[in-house]
Amino acid sequence: MVAHKPYYRLNVPSAGNLHPIEIYVQIRNMTGLLSGIYHLEPLTQELVLISEIGAAGIEPYLGVEHRFNGVIVMMSLVPFRSSWKYGLRAWRYLYLDLGHQIGALAASVHYFGHYLTKMFTNDTDGLNRIMGMGEDERIVAVYGVGESSVRLAKRLVAPLIQVEPTDYTSRIPLLVSNIKTIPLYCEIPITTHGNDFVAINHSRRSARSFSADSMSDTAIVELMGLKAPPSLEIVTLLLQVHTMHSGVYRKGQCTILGDFIPEVIHLLLDQRFITGATMVVLMYGEAFDAHSHIDAGIYAQDLYLLCEHLGVGCSGIGAFYDNEAIRWSNNPLHYAVAIGGRS
Ligand SMILES: Cc1cc2nc3c(=O)[nH]c(=O)nc-3n(C[C@H](O)[C@H](O)[C@H](O)COP(=O)(O)O)c2cc1C
C-alpha cells in the first residue's frame, strides 16, 4: 500500500507511472490453454479470453501464411493515458515506455530458453482493425514466441470486440495521427540477464533517492560495459567515484575530466534526488524518431535489470531541457538514467 492505495509492482517503469501499454496475445496449440486471442490484465494477473481461434487467426495479418504454434505478443499504445499529463511530449514517453516493455519481454523470453520471432506487416491499419482497436489505441509492436506449423492459417473475418482502453478520453489529433504513420517496431533486442532474472523482474523499482558514494567502481565499469544499440550514442557522466576520475565518458574512456554535478542536475530539470547519483547515462540518437526512442527504452530496461542485479538503484529520467543537452553531443537527447547506491 502507498498512500492508502494498493501499489502494484510492475515489471517496467513508466513515465509518471501512467503505463500506456497494453498487451494482447494469440495463443495457439499450447497444452492447457484454449487457443485464442487474449488480453493481459496486469492487476489481476489474468489472461482474459477475447475470442477463441481455430484455423483462422491473426497470422495472415502479419504476413505469416502458416499457423504459428505458441504465442504472438501484440503491444499497443494508449496515448491519452500519457498525453492528458504531458501533452505532445507524451510522444517520447510512449515510445520509451514501449522500449522498456519490449526489453522486459526479450529478457524474459531469453531467460526461459526461447527466442523472439520478428512479426511485421505494412498494413498496420488492417492489423489494428481486425484486433478491434479504436481511435484511442494502436498496436505498435508484435513478436512471436514459438514456431510456424505446416498448416495454413485463414484470416479472421470479423474484428474482435474492443477492450476499452480508457474510461475517459481526449485526443491530441497530431499525436494520434503521427502514431498511425509509424511502422511496427520489429527489431529483436540483444539482452543480458543473470540467473536471478525472475526475482529481479518482480522486485525492481525506480530509485527515489540515492546514497552518495556507496556504489563501487566495479559496478560503474560493469554498467559502462553494457552494449548499446547502434542507433544510440551513449554519454556517461561520472559524478562520484572512488579510484576513477569524475567526468564525461564515452565507450568506457574519460574524454573530459571534471565535476559536472550542478550542470547535470540542472539539465534534468533540477530534480534534487539526482544529486546523490554516482552516474547519469545520457542516451542521444542520431535520428529523432520513434524507433530510436524505443531503442533507448530497451537499453534503459537492460540498465534497470543490471542495476538490480548489482544491488544499486536507478531511475529513468525523461524530464530534461532539450537545449541544455547539446553541451555533450550534437545529437538530440532521448533519455537519461540516473544510477547510484541505494539509500
Ligand atoms: C520514460 C520514463 C521517464 C521517466 N522520467 C522520470 C523523471 O523525469 N523523474 C523521475 O523521478 N522518475 C522518472 N521516471 C520513473 C517513473 O517515475 C517510475 O517508473 C514510476 O513512478 C513507476 O515507479 P516504478 O518504476 O518504481 O514502478 C521515468 C520513467 C520512465 C519509463
Coordinates of C-alpha atoms and ligand atoms in Angstrom, one line a residue:
M1 CA 0.0 0.0 0.0
V2 CA 1.2 3.5 -0.8
A3 CA -0.9 6.5 0.5
H4 CA -3.7 4.1 1.5
K5 CA -4.0 2.8 -2.1
P6 CA -2.8 -0.6 -3.4
Y7 CA 0.6 -0.3 -5.1
Y8 CA 1.3 -2.7 -7.9
R9 CA 4.8 -3.8 -8.6
L10 CA 5.0 -3.9 -12.4
N11 CA 7.9 -5.3 -14.4
V12 CA 8.7 -2.0 -16.1
P13 CA 9.0 1.7 -15.1
S14 CA 6.7 4.2 -16.8
A15 CA 6.9 8.0 -17.1
G16 CA 4.6 9.5 -14.5
N17 CA 3.6 5.9 -13.5
L18 CA 0.9 6.1 -16.2
H19 CA 1.6 2.8 -18.0
P20 CA 0.2 3.5 -21.5
I21 CA 1.0 0.0 -22.9
E22 CA -1.5 -2.9 -23.2
I23 CA -0.6 -6.5 -24.2
Y24 CA -2.7 -8.9 -26.3
V25 CA -1.6 -12.4 -27.1
Q26 CA -2.7 -15.0 -29.5
I27 CA -2.1 -18.5 -28.1
R28 CA -2.2 -21.5 -30.4
N29 CA -1.8 -25.1 -29.6
M30 CA -0.4 -24.9 -26.2
T31 CA -1.1 -27.6 -23.6
G32 CA -3.7 -26.5 -21.0
L33 CA -4.7 -23.3 -22.8
L34 CA -7.6 -22.7 -25.0
S35 CA -6.3 -21.5 -28.4
G36 CA -7.5 -17.9 -28.7
I37 CA -6.7 -14.2 -28.5
Y38 CA -6.4 -12.8 -25.0
H39 CA -6.0 -9.5 -23.2
L40 CA -3.4 -9.5 -20.4
E41 CA -4.9 -8.0 -17.2
P42 CA -1.8 -7.0 -15.2
L43 CA -3.7 -6.1 -12.0
T44 CA -5.4 -9.5 -11.6
Q45 CA -2.6 -11.3 -13.5
E46 CA -5.1 -12.9 -15.7
L47 CA -5.4 -13.6 -19.4
V48 CA -8.9 -12.6 -20.5
L49 CA -10.2 -14.5 -23.5
I50 CA -11.5 -12.2 -26.2
S51 CA -12.0 -14.8 -28.9
E52 CA -11.3 -18.5 -29.5
I53 CA -9.4 -19.2 -32.6
G54 CA -9.3 -22.2 -34.9
A55 CA -8.0 -22.4 -38.5
A56 CA -8.4 -18.6 -38.7
G57 CA -6.1 -16.4 -36.7
I58 CA -4.1 -13.2 -36.6
E59 CA -1.2 -14.8 -38.7
P60 CA -2.3 -13.6 -42.2
Y61 CA -2.5 -10.0 -40.9
L62 CA 1.2 -10.3 -40.0
G63 CA 2.3 -11.8 -43.3
V64 CA 2.5 -15.3 -41.8
E65 CA 0.9 -17.9 -44.1
H66 CA 1.0 -20.9 -41.6
R67 CA -0.5 -21.3 -38.2
F68 CA 2.0 -20.1 -35.6
N69 CA 2.1 -22.6 -32.7
G70 CA 2.9 -20.8 -29.4
V71 CA 2.3 -17.1 -28.6
I72 CA 2.0 -14.0 -30.7
V73 CA 2.5 -11.0 -28.5
M74 CA 1.0 -7.7 -29.6
M75 CA 1.8 -4.5 -27.7
S76 CA -0.4 -1.4 -28.1
L77 CA -0.1 2.3 -27.0
V78 CA -2.9 4.2 -25.4
P79 CA -1.8 7.8 -26.0
F80 CA -4.4 9.5 -23.7
R81 CA -3.0 7.8 -20.6
S82 CA 0.1 9.8 -21.0
S83 CA -1.0 12.8 -23.1
W84 CA -3.5 14.2 -20.5
K85 CA -0.4 14.9 -18.4
Y86 CA 2.4 15.5 -20.8
G87 CA 0.7 16.9 -23.9
L88 CA 2.8 16.4 -27.1
R89 CA 5.9 15.4 -25.0
A90 CA 3.9 12.2 -24.3
W91 CA 5.0 11.0 -27.7
R92 CA 8.5 10.4 -26.4
Y93 CA 7.4 8.7 -23.2
L94 CA 5.0 6.4 -25.1
Y95 CA 7.9 5.0 -27.2
L96 CA 10.4 5.0 -24.3
D97 CA 7.9 3.1 -22.2
L98 CA 7.3 0.7 -25.1
G99 CA 11.0 0.1 -25.3
H100 CA 11.1 -0.9 -21.6
Q101 CA 8.3 -3.4 -22.2
I102 CA 9.9 -4.9 -25.3
G103 CA 13.2 -5.1 -23.3
A104 CA 11.4 -6.9 -20.5
L105 CA 9.7 -9.3 -22.9
A106 CA 13.0 -10.1 -24.6
A107 CA 14.9 -10.7 -21.4
S108 CA 12.1 -13.0 -20.1
V109 CA 11.8 -15.0 -23.3
H110 CA 15.6 -15.4 -23.4
Y111 CA 15.7 -16.4 -19.7
F112 CA 13.2 -19.2 -20.3
G113 CA 15.2 -20.6 -23.2
H114 CA 13.0 -19.4 -26.0
Y115 CA 13.6 -16.8 -28.7
L116 CA 11.6 -14.0 -30.3
T117 CA 10.4 -14.2 -33.9
K118 CA 10.0 -11.0 -35.9
M119 CA 6.5 -10.2 -37.0
F120 CA 5.7 -7.4 -39.4
T121 CA 3.1 -6.0 -41.7
N122 CA 2.9 -3.0 -44.0
D123 CA -0.9 -3.0 -43.4
T124 CA -0.8 -1.8 -39.8
D125 CA -4.3 -0.3 -40.2
G126 CA -5.6 -3.7 -41.2
L127 CA -4.0 -5.4 -38.1
N128 CA -5.4 -2.8 -35.8
R129 CA -8.9 -3.0 -37.4
I130 CA -9.1 -6.8 -37.0
M131 CA -7.8 -6.6 -33.4
G132 CA -10.7 -4.2 -32.6
M133 CA -8.6 -1.2 -31.8
G134 CA -10.4 2.1 -31.8
E135 CA -9.1 5.6 -32.1
D136 CA -7.6 5.6 -28.6
E137 CA -5.3 2.6 -29.0
R138 CA -2.7 1.4 -31.6
I139 CA -0.8 -1.9 -31.9
V140 CA 2.8 -0.8 -32.5
A141 CA 5.0 -3.9 -31.9
V142 CA 4.4 -7.7 -32.5
Y143 CA 6.6 -10.7 -31.7
G144 CA 6.2 -14.4 -32.0
V145 CA 7.4 -16.9 -29.4
G146 CA 7.0 -20.4 -30.8
E147 CA 7.2 -21.8 -34.3
S148 CA 5.4 -21.9 -37.5
S149 CA 3.5 -25.1 -38.3
V150 CA 2.9 -26.7 -41.7
R151 CA -0.9 -26.0 -41.6
L152 CA -2.2 -22.9 -43.5
A153 CA -3.8 -20.2 -41.4
K154 CA -7.0 -18.5 -42.5
R155 CA -7.8 -14.8 -42.0
L156 CA -10.1 -13.8 -39.1
V157 CA -13.1 -12.4 -40.8
A158 CA -14.7 -10.1 -38.2
P159 CA -13.0 -7.6 -36.0
L160 CA -12.6 -8.6 -32.3
I161 CA -14.7 -7.0 -29.6
Q162 CA -13.0 -3.9 -28.3
V163 CA -11.3 -3.8 -24.9
E164 CA -11.9 -0.2 -23.7
P165 CA -8.5 1.3 -23.0
T166 CA -9.7 4.4 -21.0
D167 CA -12.8 5.4 -19.1
Y168 CA -12.4 9.0 -20.4
T169 CA -10.6 10.3 -23.4
S170 CA -9.5 13.5 -25.1
R171 CA -7.4 13.2 -28.3
I172 CA -4.5 15.4 -29.4
P173 CA -5.0 14.9 -33.1
L174 CA -1.4 15.5 -34.0
L175 CA -0.2 12.8 -31.6
V176 CA -2.8 10.3 -32.6
S177 CA -2.3 10.8 -36.3
N178 CA 1.5 10.7 -36.0
I179 CA 1.4 7.4 -34.2
K180 CA -0.7 5.9 -37.0
T181 CA 2.1 6.7 -39.5
I182 CA 4.8 4.8 -37.6
P183 CA 5.6 1.2 -38.8
L184 CA 5.5 -1.7 -36.4
Y185 CA 8.8 -2.0 -34.4
C186 CA 10.2 -5.4 -35.1
E187 CA 13.9 -5.4 -34.0
I188 CA 15.0 -8.2 -31.8
P189 CA 16.8 -6.7 -28.7
I190 CA 20.1 -8.2 -27.6
T191 CA 19.5 -8.6 -23.9
T192 CA 21.6 -9.7 -21.0
H193 CA 20.4 -11.0 -17.7
G194 CA 21.6 -13.0 -14.7
N195 CA 20.2 -16.2 -13.2
D196 CA 18.3 -14.0 -10.8
F197 CA 16.1 -12.6 -13.6
V198 CA 12.7 -13.8 -12.2
A199 CA 13.3 -12.2 -8.8
I200 CA 14.7 -9.0 -10.3
N201 CA 11.9 -8.7 -12.8
H202 CA 9.5 -8.8 -9.9
S203 CA 11.4 -6.7 -7.4
R204 CA 12.6 -3.8 -9.5
R205 CA 11.6 -0.3 -8.5
S206 CA 12.8 3.1 -9.6
A207 CA 15.1 4.8 -7.1
R208 CA 13.6 7.9 -5.4
S209 CA 16.9 8.8 -3.6
F210 CA 20.5 7.7 -3.7
S211 CA 23.1 7.1 -1.0
A212 CA 26.1 9.2 -2.2
D213 CA 29.5 7.4 -2.5
S214 CA 28.2 3.9 -1.8
M215 CA 28.4 2.5 -5.3
S216 CA 31.6 0.6 -6.2
D217 CA 33.8 1.4 -9.2
T218 CA 33.4 -2.2 -10.3
A219 CA 29.7 -1.7 -10.7
I220 CA 30.3 1.5 -12.7
V221 CA 32.7 -0.3 -15.0
E222 CA 30.2 -3.2 -15.5
L223 CA 27.3 -0.7 -16.3
M224 CA 29.5 1.2 -18.7
G225 CA 30.3 -2.0 -20.5
L226 CA 26.7 -2.7 -21.4
K227 CA 26.4 -2.9 -25.1
A228 CA 24.2 -0.2 -26.6
P229 CA 22.2 -0.4 -29.9
P230 CA 23.9 1.2 -32.9
S231 CA 21.2 3.9 -33.2
L232 CA 22.3 5.4 -29.8
E233 CA 25.3 7.5 -28.7
I234 CA 25.9 6.9 -25.0
V235 CA 27.5 9.6 -22.9
T236 CA 28.1 8.7 -19.2
L237 CA 28.7 11.4 -16.6
L238 CA 30.5 10.0 -13.6
L239 CA 29.6 12.3 -10.7
Q240 CA 31.0 10.4 -7.7
V241 CA 33.9 7.9 -7.8
H242 CA 36.5 6.2 -5.7
T243 CA 39.6 5.4 -7.7
M244 CA 38.2 6.5 -11.1
H245 CA 38.0 10.1 -12.3
S246 CA 34.8 12.1 -12.5
G247 CA 33.9 13.5 -15.8
V248 CA 32.4 12.6 -19.2
Y249 CA 32.9 9.1 -20.5
R250 CA 32.3 7.6 -24.0
K251 CA 32.8 3.9 -24.7
G252 CA 34.4 3.4 -21.3
Q253 CA 37.0 6.2 -21.8
C254 CA 37.1 9.5 -19.9
T255 CA 37.0 12.3 -22.6
I256 CA 36.6 15.3 -20.3
L257 CA 37.7 15.4 -16.7
G258 CA 35.6 17.5 -14.3
D259 CA 32.8 17.8 -11.8
F260 CA 29.5 18.2 -13.7
I261 CA 27.0 17.7 -10.8
P262 CA 25.5 21.2 -11.0
E263 CA 25.2 21.0 -14.8
V264 CA 23.6 17.6 -14.9
I265 CA 21.1 18.3 -12.1
H266 CA 20.1 21.5 -14.0
L267 CA 19.9 19.6 -17.3
L268 CA 17.5 17.1 -15.6
L269 CA 15.0 19.8 -14.6
D270 CA 16.7 20.3 -11.2
Q271 CA 15.4 17.1 -9.8
R272 CA 17.1 17.2 -6.5
F273 CA 17.3 13.5 -5.7
I274 CA 19.8 13.0 -8.6
T275 CA 22.4 15.0 -6.6
G276 CA 23.3 11.7 -4.8
A277 CA 23.7 9.7 -8.0
T278 CA 27.0 8.2 -8.9
M279 CA 26.5 8.3 -12.6
V280 CA 24.0 9.6 -15.2
V281 CA 23.7 7.8 -18.5
L282 CA 22.6 10.1 -21.4
M283 CA 21.2 8.4 -24.5
Y284 CA 21.5 10.5 -27.6
G285 CA 20.1 9.4 -31.0
E286 CA 21.3 10.3 -34.5
A287 CA 17.7 10.4 -35.6
F288 CA 14.8 11.8 -33.5
D289 CA 12.3 9.1 -34.4
A290 CA 10.0 6.6 -32.7
H291 CA 12.4 3.7 -33.3
S292 CA 15.4 5.3 -31.7
H293 CA 13.2 6.2 -28.7
I294 CA 12.2 2.5 -28.4
D295 CA 15.9 1.5 -28.7
A296 CA 16.6 3.9 -25.8
G297 CA 13.8 2.3 -23.7
I298 CA 15.1 -1.2 -24.4
Y299 CA 18.7 -0.1 -23.4
A300 CA 17.3 1.5 -20.3
Q301 CA 15.4 -1.6 -19.3
D302 CA 18.7 -3.5 -19.6
L303 CA 20.3 -1.0 -17.4
Y304 CA 17.5 -1.4 -14.8
L305 CA 18.0 -5.2 -14.8
L306 CA 21.7 -4.9 -14.5
C307 CA 21.4 -2.3 -11.7
E308 CA 19.0 -4.5 -9.8
H309 CA 21.4 -7.5 -10.3
L310 CA 24.3 -5.4 -8.9
G311 CA 22.3 -4.1 -6.0
V312 CA 22.3 -0.5 -7.0
G313 CA 19.4 1.9 -7.6
C314 CA 18.4 3.6 -10.8
S315 CA 15.7 5.7 -12.3
G316 CA 14.8 6.6 -15.9
I317 CA 14.7 10.4 -16.4
G318 CA 12.6 11.7 -19.2
A319 CA 12.3 15.3 -17.9
F320 CA 15.1 17.4 -19.2
Y321 CA 15.9 20.6 -21.0
D322 CA 16.5 19.7 -24.7
N323 CA 18.6 22.7 -25.4
E324 CA 20.9 22.2 -22.4
A325 CA 21.7 18.6 -23.6
I326 CA 23.6 19.8 -26.7
R327 CA 26.5 20.6 -24.4
W328 CA 27.6 16.9 -24.6
S329 CA 26.5 15.9 -28.1
N330 CA 25.4 17.3 -31.4
N331 CA 22.6 14.7 -31.5
P332 CA 19.3 15.1 -29.7
L333 CA 18.9 13.7 -26.2
H334 CA 16.3 10.9 -26.0
Y335 CA 16.5 9.7 -22.4
A336 CA 18.7 9.6 -19.3
V337 CA 19.1 7.1 -16.5
A338 CA 20.4 8.2 -13.0
I339 CA 22.3 5.4 -11.2
G340 CA 23.7 5.3 -7.6
G341 CA 23.9 3.5 -4.3
R342 CA 20.7 2.5 -2.7
S343 CA 19.7 4.7 0.3
Ligands
LIG1 C1 10.3 7.2 -19.9 C2 10.4 7.4 -18.4 C3 10.7 8.7 -17.9 C4 10.8 8.9 -16.5 N1 11.1 10.1 -16.1 C5 11.3 10.3 -14.7 C6 11.8 11.6 -14.3 O1 12.0 12.5 -15.0 N2 11.9 11.7 -12.9 C7 11.7 10.7 -12.0 O2 11.9 10.9 -10.8 N3 11.3 9.5 -12.5 C8 11.1 9.3 -13.8 N4 10.7 8.0 -14.3 C9 10.5 6.9 -13.3 C10 8.9 6.8 -13.0 O3 8.5 7.9 -12.2 C11 8.7 5.5 -12.3 O4 9.0 4.4 -13.2 C12 7.2 5.4 -12.0 O5 6.9 6.2 -10.9 C13 6.8 3.9 -11.5 O6 7.6 3.5 -10.5 P1 8.5 2.2 -10.5 O7 9.4 2.3 -11.7 O8 9.1 2.1 -9.2 O9 7.5 1.1 -10.8 C14 10.6 7.8 -15.6 C15 10.3 6.5 -16.1 C16 10.2 6.3 -17.5 C17 10.0 4.9 -18.0

